[in-house]
Every structure is written in structure tokens, then in C-alpha cells.
Coordinates of C-alpha atoms in Angstrom, one line a residue:
X292 CA 0.0 0.0 0.0
X293 CA 1.5 3.2 -1.1
X294 CA 0.9 6.3 0.8
X295 CA 1.3 9.5 -1.1
X296 CA 1.3 12.6 1.1
X297 CA 1.1 16.0 -0.3
X298 CA 3.5 18.4 1.3
X299 CA 2.8 22.0 0.9
X300 CA 5.2 23.8 -1.3
X301 CA 7.3 26.1 0.8
X302 CA 8.0 29.6 -0.5
X303 CA 10.6 31.9 0.9
X304 CA 8.4 34.8 1.9
X305 CA 11.4 36.7 3.4
X306 CA 13.2 36.6 0.1
X307 CA 10.1 37.6 -1.8
X308 CA 9.5 40.5 0.5
X309 CA 13.2 41.6 0.2
X310 CA 13.0 41.6 -3.6
X311 CA 9.7 43.4 -3.6
X312 CA 11.0 46.1 -1.2
X313 CA 14.1 46.4 -3.4
X314 CA 11.9 47.0 -6.4
X315 CA 10.0 49.7 -4.5
X316 CA 13.3 51.4 -3.5
X317 CA 14.5 51.2 -7.1
X318 CA 11.3 52.7 -8.3
X319 CA 11.4 55.6 -5.9
X320 CA 15.1 56.2 -6.6
X321 CA 14.4 56.4 -10.3
X322 CA 11.6 58.9 -9.9
X323 CA 12.0 62.6 -10.6
X324 CA 14.7 64.3 -8.6
X325 CA 13.0 67.7 -8.7
X326 CA 9.9 68.5 -6.7
X327 CA 8.1 71.8 -7.4
X328 CA 5.9 73.3 -4.8
X329 CA 4.2 76.6 -4.3
X330 CA 4.5 78.8 -1.2
X331 CA 1.6 80.8 0.2
X332 CA 2.7 83.7 -2.1
X333 CA 2.4 81.4 -5.1
X334 CA 6.1 81.5 -5.8
X335 CA 7.5 78.3 -7.1
X336 CA 10.5 76.8 -5.3
X337 CA 12.4 73.7 -6.2
X338 CA 13.5 71.0 -3.8
X339 CA 16.0 68.4 -5.0
X340 CA 16.8 65.0 -3.7
X341 CA 19.9 64.4 -1.6
X342 CA 21.4 62.3 -4.5
X343 CA 21.6 65.4 -6.7
X344 CA 23.0 67.7 -4.1
X345 CA 26.5 66.2 -4.0
X346 CA 29.2 68.7 -4.5
X347 CA 32.1 67.8 -6.9
X348 CA 35.5 67.3 -5.4
X349 CA 38.1 70.1 -5.3
X350 CA 35.7 72.9 -6.2
X351 CA 37.1 75.4 -3.7
X352 CA 39.8 77.9 -4.5
X353 CA 42.2 76.4 -2.1
X354 CA 42.7 73.1 -3.9
X355 CA 45.7 71.1 -3.0
X356 CA 48.2 71.0 -5.9
X357 CA 49.4 67.6 -7.1
X358 CA 53.0 66.7 -6.6
X359 CA 55.1 64.1 -8.4
X360 CA 56.7 61.1 -6.8
X361 CA 60.1 62.6 -7.3
X362 CA 59.1 65.8 -5.5
X363 CA 57.6 63.7 -2.6
X364 CA 60.8 61.7 -2.3
X365 CA 63.0 64.8 -2.3
X366 CA 60.8 66.4 0.4
X367 CA 61.0 63.2 2.5
X368 CA 64.8 63.1 2.2
X369 CA 65.1 66.7 3.2
X370 CA 62.9 66.1 6.2
X371 CA 65.0 63.1 7.3
X372 CA 68.2 65.2 7.0
X373 CA 66.7 67.9 9.2
X374 CA 65.6 65.3 11.8
X375 CA 69.1 63.8 12.2
X376 CA 71.2 65.3 15.0

């Protein structure tokens, strides 16, 4: 006598919820970065997402100049000579 039992198919609900929440996050991240809203004086202002408000590197006037490896080595040798008694 054969006994065939049906076992319910298990689904990984946590994995499904993770992927669905990831999809929701991707959708919101891809949405428009600019939101327009009107003040009480009917003047439009723009508010941007944090993602678009990143400042580029070295935009200030006091940018550090790049030095070559040879210049760095020369400065290190001069520093060592000054440190010796």
C-alpha cells in the first residue's frame, strides 16, 4: 500500500519581501529628482533629492596641488636630514 502525502510547497516569503521592497526602493530612486511646490505667495521653489546635491571634489579655490613622486621623495629626504642630530 503506497501512501502519497502532499507536502505544501514552501515559499521563501522573506526573500520575496526583500525583492519586492528592493523593487520599491529602485522605483522611488528612479523617480523625478526635482519637486516643485508653491509657497503661500504662489512663488515656485524647487527642492532636490539628496542624491543630486552632492558637490564635486576640489571645487574650492584652495585646492591642494598635485606633486610628483620625485618631489615627494625629495621632500622626505630633506625632512629626514633635518631630523638627524
